């Protein structure tokens, strides 16, 4: 919906500074702006008009103006909350969803966040008690950053909004690079900017008397029931339809992103917007346009598509990494950037299919092959020692099979991407960047929460906390807002999660398919072919691009730069690049991960 930024702390020319901070995120809200400044408090807001176009400007106030709100997101159950609060005597002056937050905080205090159905990041400033309350939605759909520096608390939707503030120290966090090389995204709570933190999903924060405190208010839990399959499928289909209905609420045009996968197809088939949007590349192996168009035709919907030009993709990499705030090497960010740009020509809101894989068990890594199933029939006393031995072996055929077959998920699974093995990352980095948390230290707190769960649930739990928040949802928010378009994700909904948590493992992943019960539910709205289609996942031909001379030379110029020498053993990274270019091996993802970091660093620090 919007973007916000602000600070609490004595600052000269606070209004002027706040305006500069707001201008850094004008792409999040080009329609209007609003400011609140008083003594040490400054709250700024940029608006993208979605609901109550005439009266929805922020900041918003309660009846006596003792509380001030800035908010990014949508509250889908705001009508029900509004009625409840009016019954309790609260007086509303707008028809926006935003206003329920400020009256809700008056009525329920910190417990408000437990009542919300939606995506949100917001700040409420209590003028009388000089106390700040902030919160982020349960899945982390909307971003929230904060930094406590030089006696000032900075907060906002994007880190770049902190740059104009005189109390902000722009310094690289040396501990962030090594984990990034393995995970492909910024996985630590402390960002690539030293002293800047992400408020984790499902947390609220208070700031009072110079102290920052954060607290979790919700945790995902899987509690499978013994319901019959048909009943589960019916419940999934009903809750998805209800959620899509909630997520269509808008006073502006709504469309849908559409790939060839079941998730976005399910959303589009239920939503039935006027238009769906798809991008792809000229190589058929890297395009979902034909499948998306075929489904759109069958649903009677216009599909708007575009074939992407690799020259343009390379030209926009600096803009993309700038918009992401931190380096991010998931190649799908590139087509997503252009997909949002395409959709913006026709609509202001789009629905998309993120989250179904994490909630319903959709990733191939959750499944085991028939060979693995046979292997796991051997006694664990035999398989475990082989798995331990395999972990210490060099990269040889069969190594991963023995590890996965003999060891629990917490010993090998870190999420949906693993670019560099930890030792390999250590080997290419210069010394200052090797003092970082280990992969084990990063994933252990999440695995400790599900020690007694089955392997599939363990992997889903980790993905919900790391991959979903800091890869899938981060790029979805940043790339859509880069083009002033709001992206909504109806599968990541409080009520959908309640249903997903009841699905037994055998109906999540089995011999027939991943996301089994979900696919059956989708089949009630989709042609069979679409419901059963395997995930492609926004394929990007970076492997082919890096073998083209002009792109190879561009990447090479970064790898050989003085900048790269700060961070990497240049001999080692040039071996990766040359071996790939010559077709000896496929190092595309490793090269891309280094390349994206260097582009980001140049944009923010050079």
XYZ file of C-alpha atoms in Angstrom:
606
model
C 0.000 0.000 0.000
C 2.654 2.488 1.051
C 5.954 3.169 2.700
C 7.014 4.931 5.859
C 10.111 6.167 7.598
C 10.938 8.164 10.683
C 12.999 8.605 13.804
C 12.847 9.283 17.529
C 15.718 11.445 18.713
C 16.808 15.061 18.914
C 17.676 16.168 15.361
C 18.291 19.631 13.952
C 16.032 20.546 11.023
C 13.960 17.417 11.666
C 11.255 18.282 9.105
C 13.811 18.863 6.379
C 15.656 15.625 7.227
C 12.392 13.669 7.347
C 11.364 14.941 3.927
C 14.673 13.762 2.445
C 14.156 10.347 4.053
C 10.651 10.139 2.618
C 11.893 11.041 -0.854
C 14.185 8.006 -0.785
C 11.078 5.784 -0.828
C 8.799 7.843 -3.065
C 8.398 4.763 -5.306
C 6.452 3.086 -2.474
C 3.900 5.879 -2.395
C 3.857 8.356 -5.276
C 0.258 9.525 -4.724
C 0.680 11.670 -1.619
C 2.712 12.168 1.534
C 2.278 13.160 5.153
C 4.480 14.117 8.097
C 4.295 14.383 11.838
C 7.073 16.147 13.757
C 6.989 17.089 17.410
C 9.964 17.541 19.716
C 12.135 14.446 19.179
C 9.578 12.447 17.160
C 9.315 12.463 13.362
C 7.055 10.155 11.345
C 6.872 10.256 7.550
C 4.540 8.518 5.127
C 4.350 7.981 1.360
C 0.967 6.830 0.041
C -0.076 4.497 -2.746
C -3.852 4.953 -2.808
C -5.768 1.645 -2.639
C -8.751 1.993 -0.246
C -10.736 5.176 0.546
C -8.860 7.139 -2.100
C -10.078 10.512 -0.815
C -9.509 10.207 2.947
C -6.748 7.642 3.346
C -3.760 9.912 3.906
C -1.491 9.373 6.887
C -0.364 9.976 9.580
C -3.662 9.109 11.257
C -4.701 10.044 14.782
C -7.083 8.790 17.448
C -9.895 10.981 18.821
C -7.762 13.148 21.120
C -4.695 12.942 18.832
C -2.587 11.411 21.597
C -1.635 8.533 19.270
C -0.111 8.875 15.777
C -0.028 6.059 13.185
C 1.955 5.323 10.029
C 1.205 2.010 8.320
C 2.190 -0.066 5.302
C -0.025 -2.945 4.202
C -3.641 -4.056 4.217
C -5.907 -5.288 7.023
C -8.405 -7.611 5.376
C -10.696 -8.059 8.378
C -10.875 -4.323 9.050
C -14.642 -4.116 8.545
C -15.284 -6.639 11.329
C -12.761 -4.937 13.629
C -14.228 -1.533 12.807
C -17.733 -2.650 13.817
C -16.407 -4.137 17.060
C -14.529 -0.942 17.918
C -17.499 1.321 17.085
C -19.618 -0.779 19.458
C -17.003 -0.082 22.136
C -17.374 3.663 21.563
C -14.542 4.526 19.181
C -15.182 7.247 16.608
C -13.903 6.752 13.050
C -13.324 9.606 10.623
C -12.278 7.576 7.522
C -13.271 4.336 5.804
C -9.675 3.089 5.558
C -8.389 -0.148 6.980
C -5.576 1.878 8.594
C -7.772 3.499 11.194
C -8.673 0.209 12.900
C -5.032 -0.062 13.973
C -4.984 3.111 16.003
C -8.360 2.539 17.682
C -7.494 -1.140 18.067
C -4.295 -0.226 19.905
C -6.286 2.088 22.184
C -8.659 -0.763 22.994
C -6.457 -3.861 23.033
C -2.893 -2.573 23.442
C -0.210 -5.013 22.303
C -2.844 -7.767 21.911
C -4.115 -5.944 18.800
C -1.632 -7.761 16.551
C -3.170 -11.131 17.416
C -6.516 -9.981 15.978
C -5.255 -8.817 12.582
C -5.792 -10.660 9.322
C -3.553 -9.071 6.754
C -0.081 -7.932 5.775
C 1.362 -5.067 7.741
C 4.205 -3.102 9.208
C 3.214 -0.104 11.284
C 4.351 2.373 13.925
C 2.227 4.029 16.602
C 3.722 6.922 18.564
C 2.212 7.618 21.994
C 2.722 11.372 22.394
C 1.827 11.479 26.095
C 3.957 8.567 27.260
C 6.764 9.084 24.711
C 6.496 5.422 23.729
C 6.697 3.817 20.294
C 4.891 0.602 19.384
C 5.655 -1.143 16.067
C 4.701 -4.493 14.593
C 5.205 -6.724 11.560
C 2.740 -9.287 10.177
C 2.889 -12.957 11.080
C 4.579 -14.105 7.850
C 6.801 -11.064 7.237
C 5.055 -10.015 4.025
C 5.846 -6.366 4.700
C 9.384 -5.278 5.627
C 10.400 -3.336 8.712
C 13.918 -2.104 9.506
C 15.278 -0.256 12.505
C 18.587 1.091 13.793
C 19.482 2.586 17.184
C 22.418 4.919 16.528
C 23.858 7.983 18.245
C 20.880 8.334 20.559
C 18.342 8.092 17.739
C 15.976 5.289 16.751
C 15.537 5.106 12.970
C 12.773 2.985 11.450
C 11.226 2.433 8.044
C 10.045 0.246 5.199
C 13.433 0.411 3.464
C 16.991 0.873 4.707
C 17.761 3.468 2.052
C 15.437 5.893 3.833
C 17.967 6.069 6.711
C 20.765 7.401 4.494
C 19.908 11.142 4.745
C 19.763 11.146 8.551
C 22.866 12.746 10.140
C 22.922 10.182 12.970
C 23.037 7.208 10.589
C 26.427 5.513 10.289
C 26.706 3.778 6.922
C 29.035 0.859 7.554
C 29.246 -2.603 6.006
C 28.411 -5.483 8.331
C 31.401 -7.802 7.770
C 29.515 -10.773 9.239
C 26.761 -10.729 6.587
C 28.743 -11.700 3.485
C 29.780 -15.268 4.283
C 26.251 -16.540 5.140
C 24.901 -14.751 2.052
C 27.275 -16.737 -0.179
C 25.672 -19.947 1.066
C 22.014 -18.906 1.399
C 21.874 -16.435 -1.586
C 19.928 -13.894 0.475
C 20.599 -11.743 3.589
C 19.801 -14.328 6.243
C 20.934 -12.571 9.443
C 18.705 -10.285 11.513
C 21.457 -7.692 11.408
C 21.496 -6.549 7.806
C 24.429 -5.830 5.479
C 24.426 -2.371 7.102
C 26.076 -2.640 10.500
C 23.651 -1.758 13.277
C 20.555 -1.985 11.061
C 18.202 -4.802 11.976
C 15.103 -6.436 10.550
C 12.161 -6.702 12.893
C 11.457 -10.442 12.470
C 8.111 -11.658 11.178
C 5.403 -12.097 13.838
C 7.148 -9.692 16.232
C 6.256 -6.392 17.773
C 8.686 -3.799 19.102
C 8.541 -1.115 21.750
C 10.866 1.833 22.251
C 10.717 3.717 25.527
C 13.326 5.576 27.587
C 15.982 4.789 24.991
C 15.409 1.011 25.153
C 14.409 -1.223 22.221
C 12.513 -4.405 23.074
C 11.144 -6.982 20.634
C 8.726 -9.816 21.296
C 7.255 -12.659 19.227
C 3.452 -12.778 19.222
C 2.828 -15.826 16.985
C 4.627 -19.005 15.894
C 3.647 -21.377 13.073
C 2.687 -24.824 14.308
C 1.595 -27.936 12.426
C -1.080 -29.949 14.254
C -2.252 -32.646 11.805
C -5.765 -34.029 12.259
C -7.236 -37.379 11.249
C -9.832 -35.860 8.941
C -10.664 -37.782 5.751
C -8.819 -36.564 2.658
C -12.008 -35.379 0.963
C -12.868 -33.236 3.971
C -9.369 -31.711 4.054
C -9.489 -30.930 0.331
C -12.884 -29.272 0.715
C -11.606 -27.166 3.604
C -8.510 -26.060 1.658
C -10.583 -25.053 -1.336
C -13.052 -23.122 0.804
C -10.417 -21.231 2.809
C -8.479 -20.344 -0.354
C -11.633 -18.980 -1.987
C -12.460 -16.991 1.145
C -8.939 -15.597 1.333
C -8.908 -14.549 -2.319
C -12.222 -12.804 -1.728
C -10.732 -10.863 1.196
C -7.616 -10.015 -0.828
C -9.604 -8.565 -3.747
C -10.870 -5.648 -1.591
C -9.724 -2.479 -3.338
C -10.904 0.798 -4.807
C -8.458 0.427 -7.719
C -7.933 -2.174 -10.472
C -6.762 -5.633 -9.397
C -4.900 -8.134 -11.591
C -2.968 -11.343 -11.077
C 0.553 -12.569 -11.754
C 0.421 -15.877 -13.613
C 3.154 -18.444 -14.168
C 2.657 -22.013 -15.324
C 2.576 -23.290 -11.727
C -0.444 -24.448 -9.776
C -0.208 -21.720 -7.102
C -0.648 -18.584 -9.206
C -3.007 -20.519 -11.503
C -5.261 -21.359 -8.547
C -5.342 -17.706 -7.449
C -6.118 -16.472 -10.976
C -8.861 -19.044 -11.496
C -10.630 -18.031 -8.272
C -10.023 -14.293 -8.608
C -10.891 -14.153 -12.320
C -9.383 -10.677 -12.842
C -9.703 -8.848 -16.128
C -6.008 -9.375 -16.808
C -3.178 -11.706 -15.846
C 0.500 -10.873 -16.346
C 3.423 -13.075 -17.378
C 7.015 -12.585 -18.523
C 9.555 -14.998 -19.953
C 12.619 -15.338 -22.132
C 12.893 -16.237 -25.814
C 14.256 -19.714 -25.029
C 11.205 -21.945 -24.449
C 12.984 -23.687 -21.563
C 12.947 -20.363 -19.726
C 9.424 -19.195 -20.431
C 6.036 -19.841 -18.870
C 4.160 -17.587 -21.271
C 2.554 -20.337 -23.393
C 1.132 -22.180 -20.383
C -0.063 -18.955 -18.749
C -1.763 -17.820 -21.944
C -3.411 -21.206 -22.415
C -4.925 -21.128 -18.913
C -5.993 -17.495 -19.285
C -7.763 -18.318 -22.548
C -9.559 -21.203 -20.874
C -10.655 -18.913 -18.026
C -11.702 -16.161 -20.435
C -9.105 -13.731 -19.098
C -6.728 -11.539 -21.082
C -3.089 -12.501 -20.537
C -0.604 -9.659 -20.961
C 2.896 -11.008 -21.571
C 6.355 -9.822 -22.495
C 9.540 -11.555 -23.665
C 12.509 -10.108 -21.807
C 15.637 -8.812 -23.462
C 18.895 -9.912 -21.727
C 20.615 -6.603 -22.568
C 17.872 -4.727 -20.739
C 18.090 -7.186 -17.842
C 21.805 -6.478 -17.424
C 21.220 -2.737 -17.744
C 18.751 -2.839 -14.839
C 20.814 -4.936 -12.405
C 22.094 -1.871 -10.536
C 18.544 -0.532 -10.110
C 17.333 -3.945 -8.965
C 20.030 -4.362 -6.314
C 19.486 -0.786 -5.142
C 15.781 -1.413 -4.703
C 16.478 -4.610 -2.738
C 18.435 -2.627 -0.081
C 20.708 -5.635 0.499
C 22.443 -7.939 -1.989
C 20.192 -10.732 -3.182
C 21.129 -13.306 -5.797
C 17.928 -15.209 -6.500
C 17.866 -14.890 -10.327
C 14.065 -14.696 -10.313
C 14.303 -11.140 -8.970
C 15.160 -10.013 -12.504
C 11.969 -11.199 -14.263
C 9.920 -10.208 -11.209
C 11.156 -6.619 -11.573
C 9.977 -6.517 -15.186
C 6.746 -8.377 -14.395
C 5.782 -5.680 -11.884
C 6.668 -3.001 -14.422
C 4.434 -4.717 -16.994
C 1.476 -5.020 -14.608
C 1.729 -1.395 -13.468
C 0.655 -0.238 -16.912
C -2.823 -1.660 -16.246
C -3.395 -2.189 -12.512
C -2.298 -0.994 -9.066
C -2.875 -4.242 -7.135
C -1.865 -7.790 -8.108
C -2.447 -11.122 -6.419
C 0.240 -13.793 -6.531
C 0.839 -17.373 -5.393
C 3.676 -17.068 -2.869
C 3.504 -19.217 0.269
C 1.631 -22.319 -0.851
C 4.797 -24.419 -1.077
C 5.891 -23.612 2.467
C 2.448 -24.139 4.004
C 1.274 -27.188 2.055
C 4.549 -29.022 1.318
C 5.269 -28.128 -2.293
C 9.041 -28.223 -2.703
C 10.792 -31.157 -4.332
C 13.303 -31.205 -1.440
C 10.478 -32.296 0.881
C 10.017 -35.459 -1.162
C 12.234 -38.529 -1.276
C 12.945 -40.637 -4.352
C 11.961 -44.293 -4.554
C 15.634 -45.213 -4.297
C 15.943 -43.149 -1.117
C 12.815 -44.746 0.334
C 14.315 -48.189 -0.235
C 17.626 -47.077 1.283
C 15.852 -45.763 4.387
C 14.510 -49.240 5.053
C 18.044 -50.170 6.112
C 18.716 -49.819 9.865
C 19.597 -46.288 10.976
C 22.598 -47.758 12.815
C 24.056 -48.531 9.381
C 22.933 -45.387 7.548
C 23.967 -42.811 10.158
C 27.727 -43.607 10.203
C 27.753 -43.541 6.381
C 26.090 -40.144 6.461
C 28.663 -38.805 8.939
C 31.546 -40.106 6.784
C 29.987 -38.654 3.621
C 29.882 -35.159 5.170
C 33.679 -35.107 5.327
C 34.164 -36.336 1.750
C 34.991 -34.007 -1.162
C 32.241 -33.367 -3.727
C 31.817 -36.866 -5.181
C 28.886 -38.672 -6.710
C 26.610 -40.188 -4.080
C 27.756 -37.901 -1.268
C 24.449 -36.042 -0.903
C 22.483 -39.278 -1.144
C 24.354 -40.777 1.827
C 24.023 -37.562 3.849
C 20.276 -37.199 3.243
C 19.698 -40.920 3.747
C 21.602 -41.190 7.004
C 21.246 -37.867 8.799
C 18.281 -35.802 10.023
C 17.218 -32.671 8.140
C 18.923 -30.369 10.617
C 22.305 -31.788 9.554
C 21.931 -31.015 5.851
C 18.849 -28.956 4.950
C 19.225 -25.150 5.087
C 16.355 -24.176 2.763
C 15.596 -23.969 -0.927
C 19.010 -22.667 -1.973
C 22.564 -23.625 -1.144
C 25.053 -21.804 -3.365
C 28.489 -22.183 -1.783
C 29.308 -24.910 0.694
C 30.501 -23.250 3.882
C 34.130 -24.339 3.454
C 34.100 -23.161 -0.150
C 32.775 -19.732 0.877
C 35.491 -19.508 3.499
C 38.098 -20.357 0.876
C 37.220 -17.493 -1.486
C 36.795 -14.754 1.146
C 39.491 -12.493 2.539
C 40.107 -12.783 6.295
C 37.908 -9.948 7.646
C 34.785 -11.578 6.177
C 35.298 -15.064 7.575
C 34.404 -14.031 11.123
C 30.698 -14.744 10.718
C 27.978 -16.993 12.157
C 28.150 -20.555 10.866
C 25.327 -22.147 8.917
C 24.649 -24.424 11.892
C 24.387 -21.436 14.244
C 21.881 -19.808 11.900
C 19.515 -22.760 11.457
C 19.788 -24.377 14.913
C 17.353 -22.080 16.782
C 14.580 -22.980 14.315
C 15.280 -26.705 14.345
C 15.335 -26.648 18.156
C 11.678 -25.552 18.046
C 10.626 -28.705 16.136
C 12.921 -31.420 17.524
C 10.147 -33.982 17.810
C 8.521 -33.312 14.435
C 8.821 -35.400 11.257
C 11.412 -34.467 8.616
C 8.973 -32.748 6.255
C 7.595 -30.534 9.023
C 11.120 -29.627 10.121
C 11.980 -28.470 6.612
C 8.727 -26.527 6.237
C 9.324 -24.860 9.595
C 12.794 -23.712 8.578
C 11.583 -22.459 5.192
C 8.749 -20.465 6.767
C 11.212 -18.681 9.058
C 14.112 -18.083 6.661
C 13.523 -18.728 2.950
C 9.948 -17.437 2.836
C 10.626 -14.191 4.711
C 14.046 -13.177 3.447
C 13.951 -14.511 -0.106
C 10.437 -15.038 -1.458
C 8.576 -12.233 0.319
C 11.409 -9.724 0.389
C 11.858 -9.775 -3.384
C 8.085 -9.777 -3.899
C 7.673 -6.615 -1.831
C 10.738 -4.739 -3.100
C 10.265 -5.521 -6.802
C 6.564 -4.697 -6.805
C 6.971 -1.501 -4.801
C 9.835 -0.456 -7.104
C 7.058 0.143 -9.640
C 4.470 1.468 -7.156
C 2.347 -1.656 -7.323
C 0.911 -3.562 -4.368
C 1.398 -7.327 -4.371
C -0.934 -9.446 -2.245
C -0.416 -13.089 -1.294
C -3.703 -14.805 -0.347
C -2.077 -18.124 0.630
C -0.188 -16.324 3.409
C -3.267 -15.684 5.459
C -4.079 -16.419 9.075
C -7.066 -18.632 8.241
C -5.267 -20.455 5.406
C -2.458 -21.278 7.843
C -4.966 -22.742 10.310
C -6.169 -25.110 7.601
C -2.660 -25.929 6.327
C -1.537 -26.820 9.837
C -4.158 -29.590 9.998
C -3.014 -31.419 6.846
C -1.267 -34.729 7.689
C 2.214 -35.253 6.241
C 0.927 -38.033 3.958
C -1.376 -35.502 2.300
C 1.364 -32.908 1.985
C 4.022 -35.105 0.360
C 3.498 -38.680 -0.829
C 4.336 -41.132 -3.632
C 1.918 -39.371 -5.970
C 3.049 -35.751 -5.625
C 4.173 -32.885 -3.446
C 1.496 -30.541 -2.115
C -0.909 -33.421 -2.695
C -4.058 -32.250 -0.881
C -3.535 -28.697 -2.098
C -3.332 -29.873 -5.727
C -6.591 -31.779 -5.320
C -8.215 -28.605 -3.982
C -6.786 -26.582 -6.875
C -8.212 -29.172 -9.247
C -11.693 -28.009 -8.276
C -10.967 -24.679 -9.948
C -8.388 -25.655 -12.584
C -8.057 -27.991 -15.536
C -6.303 -31.203 -14.429
C -3.176 -30.374 -16.415
C -2.693 -27.056 -14.584
C -3.360 -28.530 -11.133
C -0.720 -31.242 -11.609
C 1.933 -29.234 -13.430
C 5.374 -29.367 -11.844
C 6.934 -26.212 -10.451
C 9.332 -24.339 -12.767
C 9.945 -21.331 -10.536
C 10.686 -18.281 -12.688
C 13.582 -19.787 -14.682
C 16.302 -17.337 -15.756
C 18.990 -18.292 -18.313
C 21.973 -16.936 -16.355
C 23.929 -20.116 -17.191
C 23.664 -19.248 -20.885
C 24.191 -15.515 -20.416
C 27.520 -15.942 -18.611
C 28.790 -17.962 -21.588
C 28.125 -15.042 -23.943
C 31.222 -12.919 -24.426
C 29.687 -9.487 -23.726
C 28.155 -10.579 -20.434
C 31.237 -12.579 -19.479
C 33.351 -9.451 -19.985
C 31.009 -7.328 -17.864
C 31.170 -9.796 -14.976
C 34.929 -10.186 -15.429
C 35.410 -6.421 -15.024
C 33.743 -6.641 -11.611
C 35.698 -9.743 -10.561
C 39.024 -8.106 -11.475
C 38.235 -4.754 -9.813
C 39.973 -3.229 -6.805
C 36.591 -3.412 -5.098
C 36.427 -7.212 -5.447
C 39.945 -7.578 -3.994
C 38.628 -6.271 -0.633
C 36.348 -9.273 -0.266
C 37.498 -12.155 -2.452
C 40.508 -14.183 -3.498
C 40.427 -12.927 -7.075
C 42.344 -15.897 -8.434
C 39.715 -18.275 -7.063
C 36.685 -16.360 -8.303
C 38.255 -15.951 -11.749
C 38.693 -19.745 -11.899
C 34.950 -20.087 -11.222
C 34.157 -17.596 -13.980
C 36.591 -18.937 -16.588
C 35.647 -22.579 -16.017
C 32.003 -21.720 -16.555
C 32.659 -19.565 -19.621
C 34.693 -22.381 -21.191
C 31.919 -24.911 -20.506
C 33.986 -27.017 -18.100
C 31.394 -26.807 -15.329
C 28.222 -24.974 -14.345
C 29.161 -22.274 -11.828
C 26.366 -19.913 -12.833
C 24.712 -19.540 -9.419
C 28.026 -19.023 -7.633
C 29.164 -16.424 -10.162
C 25.798 -14.650 -10.012
C 25.869 -14.527 -6.201
C 29.287 -12.858 -6.170
C 28.308 -10.560 -9.046
C 25.123 -9.356 -7.316
C 27.020 -8.546 -4.141
C 29.616 -6.518 -6.044
C 26.900 -4.598 -7.921
C 25.098 -3.862 -4.654
C 28.274 -2.799 -2.867
C 29.264 -0.482 -5.697
C 25.804 1.110 -5.659
C 25.726 1.758 -1.900
C 29.359 2.163 -0.862
C 31.413 3.422 -3.829
